[in-house]
Amino acid sequence: MSQSEIEILFVSHKYPPSVGGMEKQSFELINTAALYLKAHTLVYDNKESILTFFLQLNRRILTKVKENPGIKLIHFNDGLIASAASFHKGYRHIKRAVTIHGLDIVFPFSYFQKKVIPRFNAFDRIIAVSQATAEAAQLRGIDPSKIITIPNGVDPIQVPAQVTETNSVSKPYFITLGRAVKRKGFSWLMKDVIPAIQGDFKLLMVGPFDHEPTWKERLLHLMPAKLYHLMTLFMGYPTDQQAIRKLLKAHPEKIQHLGKVPFEQLKSLLTNAQAFLMPNIEVAGDMEGFGLVCLEASTAGTIVVASELEGITSAVTHNGNGLLLASKNQNAWVEQLQAILADPAHYKKLGLQFKQNTLKQYSWDIMARSYCQSFLDLCQ
């Protein structure tokens, strides 16, 4: 059986018009895989409640399968929707695969870990986005013979021939990008690293950020600690905001949070930065599944300095397409960033070399073809 003869049903609740890393991965997988095989879809389009989508899913899958008897495999886009599908009935004769991204396998809710995760063994293939995610699945009792690792792809950031700075920053700067969740390590970087670096520079932070506490934040802080942890993990809530606000006030001359910025400005900010920083730290019950933002920064020609932690190591190889440092090692981080400030030309040249390595190793097409080959292997 060739790939072109395979019919796959892709089931996803993370899909445009919603915006996010998982939505992007799901979109690129489905649309690129459709170039190589016949793709059917059941995706959440925001035209109904997400609860309705989940409640109607079993019936809709059965309808799709009846209408398209050539479907040989059903792919679920993450562990959450796979958890629901593990209770479905009526299509167990069809091969089933699921992609796991990180948090959807380590989420520290006792019932989920003890009762739901073991049900993943009923799936025929578990596709992890990183080696760290694959190892987390194995530690939770998922059959290692069913697990393969397929890294995500990346959209290359197209930089104009003449890049102009759009933030009117006149001094050298480092940049971070992402939501203010604790695992990102932003407050640790602001507290333990940036004040210890000598020289005239700034740390620019980009991403969703509330400069003042919101009612939702105040409400969440009224919860017991364990419930707060579970709720904020499930919601992807920015748990580091409170600490970041205090540190912004403590170091206004060194650190600036820009919030969300237009994409054109972000491209310019990344391209002109001395380095892109991803200082992740360990947080119980959470993990960085892959580290896609590192690849995006690398495609802008900016050198990436990241923690050697979790799924980041599947996106960044030390001295291959970035620099990896031990998480929370203050001396290592200060020394490396000081060296970048001291010799920006060297590290800019290195960043451009790393960019070429990233472009060679990671693309949505490479990812999709790897998925298609996995599907072919299962269906033969």
Tab-separated table of C-alpha atoms in Angstrom:
chain	number	residue	atom	x	y	z
A	1	MET	CA	0.000	0.000	0.000
A	2	SER	CA	1.439	3.417	-0.966
A	3	GLN	CA	0.892	6.633	0.978
A	4	SER	CA	-1.422	7.974	-1.705
A	5	GLU	CA	-3.765	5.012	-1.112
A	6	ILE	CA	-4.064	5.585	2.643
A	7	GLU	CA	-7.089	7.419	4.013
A	8	ILE	CA	-6.621	9.069	7.408
A	9	LEU	CA	-9.152	10.797	9.634
A	10	PHE	CA	-7.536	13.665	11.551
A	11	VAL	CA	-9.395	14.648	14.732
A	12	SER	CA	-8.357	17.899	16.399
A	13	HIS	CA	-9.796	20.357	18.903
A	14	LYS	CA	-6.772	22.637	18.447
A	15	TYR	CA	-7.159	24.275	15.070
A	16	PRO	CA	-7.548	27.705	13.422
A	17	PRO	CA	-9.197	30.129	13.845
A	18	SER	CA	-7.832	29.557	17.355
A	19	VAL	CA	-4.188	30.641	17.632
A	20	GLY	CA	-1.361	28.817	19.383
A	21	GLY	CA	1.525	26.411	18.957
A	22	MET	CA	-0.641	23.288	19.018
A	23	GLU	CA	-3.129	24.855	16.606
A	24	LYS	CA	-0.265	25.643	14.227
A	25	GLN	CA	1.163	22.122	14.494
A	26	SER	CA	-2.248	20.547	13.887
A	27	PHE	CA	-2.942	22.790	10.880
A	28	GLU	CA	0.435	22.110	9.272
A	29	LEU	CA	0.239	18.372	9.903
A	30	ILE	CA	-3.202	17.985	8.358
A	31	ASN	CA	-2.644	20.230	5.354
A	32	THR	CA	0.874	19.026	4.548
A	33	ALA	CA	0.001	15.343	5.064
A	34	ALA	CA	-2.887	15.871	2.624
A	35	LEU	CA	-0.254	16.315	-0.102
A	36	TYR	CA	0.800	12.691	0.386
A	37	LEU	CA	-2.371	10.835	1.428
A	38	LYS	CA	-6.130	11.248	1.449
A	39	ALA	CA	-7.090	13.262	4.515
A	40	HIS	CA	-10.473	13.560	6.198
A	41	THR	CA	-10.982	15.928	9.116
A	42	LEU	CA	-13.047	16.496	12.221
A	43	VAL	CA	-11.754	19.751	13.678
A	44	TYR	CA	-13.113	22.224	16.192
A	45	ASP	CA	-13.986	25.457	14.387
A	46	ASN	CA	-15.321	27.554	17.289
A	47	LYS	CA	-18.850	27.479	15.868
A	48	GLU	CA	-20.130	25.484	18.845
A	49	SER	CA	-19.032	25.054	22.442
A	50	ILE	CA	-15.965	22.906	22.998
A	51	LEU	CA	-18.082	20.757	25.330
A	52	THR	CA	-20.553	20.053	22.517
A	53	PHE	CA	-17.674	19.143	20.218
A	54	PHE	CA	-16.377	16.568	22.696
A	55	LEU	CA	-19.820	15.166	23.517
A	56	GLN	CA	-20.684	14.704	19.837
A	57	LEU	CA	-17.267	13.368	18.831
A	58	ASN	CA	-17.917	9.621	19.097
A	59	ARG	CA	-21.054	9.889	16.943
A	60	ARG	CA	-19.338	12.113	14.379
A	61	ILE	CA	-16.369	9.773	14.046
A	62	LEU	CA	-18.727	6.843	13.425
A	63	THR	CA	-20.513	8.890	10.755
A	64	LYS	CA	-17.226	9.785	9.042
A	65	VAL	CA	-16.093	6.181	9.066
A	66	LYS	CA	-19.412	4.966	7.626
A	67	GLU	CA	-19.319	7.616	4.879
A	68	ASN	CA	-15.660	6.877	4.087
A	69	PRO	CA	-15.052	3.137	4.464
A	70	GLY	CA	-11.525	3.559	3.105
A	71	ILE	CA	-10.348	5.233	6.357
A	72	LYS	CA	-7.581	3.050	7.761
A	73	LEU	CA	-6.374	5.165	10.687
A	74	ILE	CA	-7.632	7.908	12.998
A	75	HIS	CA	-5.173	10.438	14.385
A	76	PHE	CA	-5.932	12.478	17.523
A	77	ASN	CA	-4.018	15.722	17.952
A	78	ASP	CA	-3.191	15.578	21.661
A	79	GLY	CA	-3.570	13.665	24.899
A	80	LEU	CA	-6.716	15.499	25.989
A	81	ILE	CA	-8.816	14.515	22.997
A	82	ALA	CA	-7.237	11.053	23.064
A	83	SER	CA	-8.364	10.716	26.689
A	84	ALA	CA	-11.957	11.275	25.586
A	85	ALA	CA	-11.547	8.983	22.582
A	86	SER	CA	-10.230	6.169	24.774
A	87	PHE	CA	-13.825	5.761	26.053
A	88	HIS	CA	-15.377	5.729	22.564
A	89	LYS	CA	-17.068	2.686	21.076
A	90	GLY	CA	-17.798	1.452	17.593
A	91	TYR	CA	-14.526	1.962	15.705
A	92	ARG	CA	-11.941	-0.136	17.539
A	93	HIS	CA	-11.329	-2.075	14.305
A	94	ILE	CA	-9.590	1.012	12.875
A	95	LYS	CA	-5.978	1.852	13.785
A	96	ARG	CA	-5.627	4.791	16.156
A	97	ALA	CA	-2.705	7.147	16.769
A	98	VAL	CA	-2.233	10.129	19.069
A	99	THR	CA	0.343	12.905	19.332
A	100	ILE	CA	1.438	13.870	22.844
A	101	HIS	CA	3.011	17.260	23.489
A	102	GLY	CA	4.175	17.290	27.118
A	103	LEU	CA	1.711	18.693	29.610
A	104	ASP	CA	-0.969	16.388	28.221
A	105	ILE	CA	1.026	13.448	29.601
A	106	VAL	CA	2.482	14.909	32.838
A	107	PHE	CA	-0.572	16.836	34.092
A	108	PRO	CA	-0.483	16.064	37.852
A	109	PHE	CA	-4.153	15.210	38.444
A	110	SER	CA	-4.259	11.891	40.281
A	111	TYR	CA	-7.274	10.444	38.420
A	112	PHE	CA	-5.757	11.380	35.054
A	113	GLN	CA	-2.418	9.767	35.907
A	114	LYS	CA	-3.820	6.588	37.476
A	115	LYS	CA	-6.946	5.926	35.410
A	116	VAL	CA	-6.639	7.719	32.066
A	117	ILE	CA	-2.966	7.506	31.072
A	118	PRO	CA	-2.968	3.654	31.202
A	119	ARG	CA	-5.791	3.686	28.620
A	120	PHE	CA	-3.346	5.192	26.087
A	121	ASN	CA	-1.921	1.681	25.675
A	122	ALA	CA	-5.050	0.855	23.667
A	123	PHE	CA	-3.811	3.183	20.909
A	124	ASP	CA	-1.682	1.659	18.168
A	125	ARG	CA	0.862	4.487	17.979
A	126	ILE	CA	1.920	7.226	20.400
A	127	ILE	CA	3.788	10.035	18.633
A	128	ALA	CA	5.829	12.231	20.980
A	129	VAL	CA	7.005	15.666	19.856
A	130	SER	CA	10.286	15.262	21.743
A	131	GLN	CA	12.431	12.620	23.374
A	132	ALA	CA	11.633	14.126	26.779
A	133	THR	CA	7.920	13.686	26.124
A	134	ALA	CA	8.498	10.097	24.991
A	135	GLU	CA	10.428	9.354	28.183
A	136	ALA	CA	7.669	10.918	30.304
A	137	ALA	CA	5.157	8.617	28.600
A	138	GLN	CA	7.291	5.541	29.259
A	139	LEU	CA	7.685	6.496	32.922
A	140	ARG	CA	3.888	6.471	33.171
A	141	GLY	CA	3.583	2.918	31.908
A	142	ILE	CA	2.905	3.432	28.211
A	143	ASP	CA	4.281	0.588	26.109
A	144	PRO	CA	7.611	1.861	24.686
A	145	SER	CA	7.160	-0.267	21.545
A	146	LYS	CA	4.219	1.964	20.600
A	147	ILE	CA	6.088	5.268	21.085
A	148	ILE	CA	7.997	7.112	18.371
A	149	THR	CA	9.382	10.655	18.377
A	150	ILE	CA	8.665	13.097	15.547
A	151	PRO	CA	9.797	16.700	16.207
A	152	ASN	CA	7.656	19.623	15.110
A	153	GLY	CA	8.518	21.796	12.150
A	154	VAL	CA	8.970	25.558	12.000
A	155	ASP	CA	7.958	28.488	9.819
A	156	PRO	CA	11.159	30.273	8.756
A	157	ILE	CA	11.072	33.951	9.691
A	158	GLN	CA	11.606	35.840	6.460
A	159	VAL	CA	13.812	38.819	7.224
A	160	PRO	CA	13.892	41.717	4.718
A	161	ALA	CA	17.255	42.513	3.150
A	162	GLN	CA	17.310	45.791	5.049
A	163	VAL	CA	16.052	45.256	8.582
A	164	THR	CA	15.118	48.352	10.515
A	165	GLU	CA	14.628	48.476	14.264
A	166	THR	CA	11.011	49.207	15.097
A	167	ASN	CA	11.282	49.564	18.843
A	168	SER	CA	13.792	52.455	18.876
A	169	VAL	CA	16.089	50.567	21.254
A	170	SER	CA	19.447	52.276	20.944
A	171	LYS	CA	21.439	49.827	23.072
A	172	PRO	CA	22.212	46.115	22.712
A	173	TYR	CA	19.465	43.862	23.991
A	174	PHE	CA	18.554	40.261	24.703
A	175	ILE	CA	15.026	39.075	24.046
A	176	THR	CA	12.584	36.540	25.500
A	177	LEU	CA	9.271	35.450	23.996
A	178	GLY	CA	6.336	33.623	25.500
A	179	ARG	CA	3.632	33.480	28.150
A	180	ALA	CA	4.650	34.296	31.708
A	181	VAL	CA	4.351	30.760	33.076
A	182	LYS	CA	6.777	29.609	35.749
A	183	ARG	CA	8.448	26.892	33.679
A	184	LYS	CA	9.731	29.551	31.264
A	185	GLY	CA	12.092	30.790	33.994
A	186	PHE	CA	11.596	34.471	33.223
A	187	SER	CA	11.546	35.690	36.821
A	188	TRP	CA	14.656	33.617	37.605
A	189	LEU	CA	16.465	35.245	34.668
A	190	MET	CA	15.358	38.716	35.773
A	191	LYS	CA	16.371	38.166	39.393
A	192	ASP	CA	19.552	36.086	39.239
A	193	VAL	CA	21.132	36.752	35.851
A	194	ILE	CA	20.353	40.140	34.333
A	195	PRO	CA	21.421	42.265	37.370
A	196	ALA	CA	24.759	40.419	37.485
A	197	ILE	CA	25.717	41.231	33.874
A	198	GLN	CA	27.990	44.233	33.326
A	199	GLY	CA	27.457	46.723	30.536
A	200	ASP	CA	24.891	48.974	28.910
A	201	PHE	CA	22.163	46.647	27.614
A	202	LYS	CA	18.506	45.733	28.104
A	203	LEU	CA	16.373	42.641	28.378
A	204	LEU	CA	13.271	42.981	26.202
A	205	MET	CA	10.390	40.641	27.003
A	206	VAL	CA	7.648	39.923	24.483
A	207	GLY	CA	4.398	38.025	24.934
A	208	PRO	CA	0.965	38.278	26.564
A	209	PHE	CA	1.293	40.145	29.858
A	210	ASP	CA	-0.985	41.972	32.297
A	211	HIS	CA	0.855	44.894	33.845
A	212	GLU	CA	-1.824	45.076	36.544
A	213	PRO	CA	-3.486	42.172	38.410
A	214	THR	CA	-6.753	41.019	36.828
A	215	TRP	CA	-9.896	39.844	38.609
A	216	LYS	CA	-9.186	36.317	37.378
A	217	GLU	CA	-5.726	36.406	38.917
A	218	ARG	CA	-7.094	37.613	42.247
A	219	LEU	CA	-9.749	34.897	42.201
A	220	LEU	CA	-7.241	32.150	41.424
A	221	HIS	CA	-5.011	33.236	44.293
A	222	LEU	CA	-7.894	32.593	46.694
A	223	MET	CA	-7.774	28.887	45.849
A	224	PRO	CA	-5.882	26.306	47.945
A	225	ALA	CA	-2.332	25.852	46.639
A	226	LYS	CA	-2.887	22.394	45.128
A	227	LEU	CA	-6.077	23.416	43.326
A	228	TYR	CA	-4.410	26.654	42.157
A	229	HIS	CA	-1.564	24.607	40.661
A	230	LEU	CA	-3.920	22.253	38.812
A	231	MET	CA	-6.192	25.015	37.537
A	232	THR	CA	-3.400	27.259	36.293
A	233	LEU	CA	-1.659	24.363	34.543
A	234	PHE	CA	-4.894	23.293	32.838
A	235	MET	CA	-5.662	26.871	31.768
A	236	GLY	CA	-2.088	27.685	30.761
A	237	TYR	CA	-2.404	30.665	33.098
A	238	PRO	CA	0.578	33.065	33.435
A	239	THR	CA	1.654	32.103	36.961
A	240	ASP	CA	4.893	34.111	36.830
A	241	GLN	CA	3.245	37.491	36.259
A	242	GLN	CA	3.215	38.600	39.876
A	243	ALA	CA	6.955	38.007	40.322
A	244	ILE	CA	7.737	39.595	36.952
A	245	ARG	CA	5.820	42.778	37.853
A	246	LYS	CA	7.919	43.258	40.986
A	247	LEU	CA	11.171	42.668	39.109
A	248	LEU	CA	10.199	45.106	36.351
A	249	LYS	CA	9.834	47.778	39.020
A	250	ALA	CA	13.124	46.777	40.635
A	251	HIS	CA	15.150	46.957	37.398
A	252	PRO	CA	13.468	49.463	35.052
A	253	GLU	CA	16.794	50.502	33.531
A	254	LYS	CA	17.634	46.931	32.525
A	255	ILE	CA	14.326	45.208	31.753
A	256	GLN	CA	11.295	46.169	29.682
A	257	HIS	CA	8.174	44.119	28.957
A	258	LEU	CA	6.622	45.036	25.607
A	259	GLY	CA	3.605	42.737	25.853
A	260	LYS	CA	2.288	41.390	22.556
A	261	VAL	CA	3.709	43.100	19.471
A	262	PRO	CA	2.812	42.928	15.739
A	263	PHE	CA	4.557	40.139	13.868
A	264	GLU	CA	6.560	42.509	11.670
A	265	GLN	CA	7.937	44.199	14.776
A	266	LEU	CA	8.702	40.836	16.353
A	267	LYS	CA	10.730	39.798	13.291
A	268	SER	CA	12.783	42.962	13.566
A	269	LEU	CA	13.246	42.565	17.321
A	270	LEU	CA	14.454	38.984	16.945
A	271	THR	CA	16.796	39.783	14.082
A	272	ASN	CA	18.450	42.696	15.865
A	273	ALA	CA	18.788	41.017	19.269
A	274	GLN	CA	22.153	39.987	20.673
A	275	ALA	CA	20.569	36.646	21.579
A	276	PHE	CA	17.227	34.950	22.129
A	277	LEU	CA	16.932	33.538	25.655
A	278	MET	CA	14.857	30.578	26.856
A	279	PRO	CA	15.861	30.085	30.520
A	280	ASN	CA	13.403	27.317	31.445
A	281	ILE	CA	13.322	25.797	34.915
A	282	GLU	CA	11.777	22.618	36.285
A	283	VAL	CA	8.223	22.923	37.605
A	284	ALA	CA	6.476	19.915	39.135
A	285	GLY	CA	3.661	18.632	36.920
A	286	ASP	CA	4.635	20.809	33.963
A	287	MET	CA	7.180	20.541	31.170
A	288	GLU	CA	8.353	22.140	27.946
A	289	GLY	CA	7.230	19.608	25.373
A	290	PHE	CA	9.384	20.838	22.502
A	291	GLY	CA	10.680	24.408	22.319
A	292	LEU	CA	9.317	25.591	18.980
A	293	VAL	CA	10.011	29.237	19.783
A	294	CYS	CA	13.754	28.454	19.837
A	295	LEU	CA	13.560	27.277	16.244
A	296	GLU	CA	11.580	30.359	15.219
A	297	ALA	CA	14.218	32.636	16.749
A	298	SER	CA	17.001	30.649	15.100
A	299	THR	CA	15.452	31.080	11.649
A	300	ALA	CA	15.750	34.846	12.171
A	301	GLY	CA	19.530	34.424	12.430
A	302	THR	CA	19.587	35.167	16.151
A	303	ILE	CA	21.707	32.971	18.366
A	304	VAL	CA	19.608	30.935	20.794
A	305	VAL	CA	20.692	30.450	24.404
A	306	ALA	CA	18.434	27.978	26.176
A	307	SER	CA	18.204	25.683	29.176
A	308	GLU	CA	19.335	22.117	28.594
A	309	LEU	CA	16.013	20.830	29.807
A	310	GLU	CA	13.075	18.659	28.711
A	311	GLY	CA	11.800	19.032	25.149
A	312	ILE	CA	14.081	21.971	24.398
A	313	THR	CA	16.871	19.450	23.758
A	314	SER	CA	14.887	18.020	20.830
A	315	ALA	CA	14.705	21.480	19.247
A	316	VAL	CA	18.198	22.755	20.082
A	317	THR	CA	21.503	20.902	19.893
A	318	HIS	CA	24.470	22.507	21.623
A	319	ASN	CA	26.763	24.179	19.083
A	320	GLY	CA	24.522	22.771	16.348
A	321	ASN	CA	21.727	25.325	16.159
A	322	GLY	CA	22.039	27.011	19.541
A	323	LEU	CA	23.772	27.074	22.908
A	324	LEU	CA	22.464	24.955	25.790
A	325	LEU	CA	23.217	25.847	29.410
A	326	ALA	CA	22.353	24.075	32.632
A	327	SER	CA	19.010	25.242	33.977
A	328	LYS	CA	19.287	27.714	36.887
A	329	ASN	CA	23.113	27.756	36.689
A	330	GLN	CA	23.617	31.445	37.381
A	331	ASN	CA	27.372	31.481	36.695
A	332	ALA	CA	27.001	29.728	33.339
A	333	TRP	CA	24.250	32.077	32.191
A	334	VAL	CA	26.007	35.252	33.324
A	335	GLU	CA	29.294	34.167	31.747
A	336	GLN	CA	27.674	33.269	28.413
A	337	LEU	CA	25.605	36.438	28.097
A	338	GLN	CA	28.588	38.551	29.132
A	339	ALA	CA	30.633	36.888	26.365
A	340	ILE	CA	27.930	37.665	23.786
A	341	LEU	CA	27.928	41.338	24.762
A	342	ALA	CA	31.737	41.423	24.560
A	343	ASP	CA	31.923	39.979	21.021
A	344	PRO	CA	28.629	40.555	19.189
A	345	ALA	CA	30.126	40.091	15.712
A	346	HIS	CA	31.318	36.561	16.522
A	347	TYR	CA	27.972	35.503	17.919
A	348	LYS	CA	26.038	37.086	15.059
A	349	LYS	CA	28.114	35.050	12.608
A	350	LEU	CA	27.519	31.951	14.728
A	351	GLY	CA	23.784	32.675	14.804
A	352	LEU	CA	23.675	32.781	10.998
A	353	GLN	CA	25.479	29.421	10.825
A	354	PHE	CA	23.007	27.952	13.307
A	355	LYS	CA	20.137	29.321	11.208
A	356	GLN	CA	21.205	27.193	8.249
A	357	ASN	CA	21.371	24.096	10.447
A	358	THR	CA	17.858	24.758	11.760
A	359	LEU	CA	16.464	25.212	8.258
A	360	LYS	CA	18.024	21.927	7.115
A	361	GLN	CA	16.733	19.860	10.031
A	362	TYR	CA	13.261	21.228	10.789
A	363	SER	CA	10.347	21.886	8.455
A	364	TRP	CA	6.652	21.122	8.429
A	365	ASP	CA	7.192	18.993	5.338
A	366	ILE	CA	9.800	16.835	7.074
A	367	MET	CA	7.440	16.455	10.030
A	368	ALA	CA	4.427	15.570	7.873
A	369	ARG	CA	6.330	13.034	5.781
A	370	SER	CA	7.540	11.357	8.969
A	371	TYR	CA	3.943	11.088	10.159
A	372	CYS	CA	2.839	9.677	6.801
A	373	GLN	CA	5.556	7.022	6.897
A	374	SER	CA	4.471	6.074	10.424
A	375	PHE	CA	0.857	5.796	9.260
A	376	LEU	CA	1.937	3.652	6.305
A	377	ASP	CA	3.865	1.316	8.614
A	378	LEU	CA	0.799	0.900	10.831
A	379	CYS	CA	-1.633	0.277	8.012
A	380	GLN	CA	0.369	-2.329	6.114
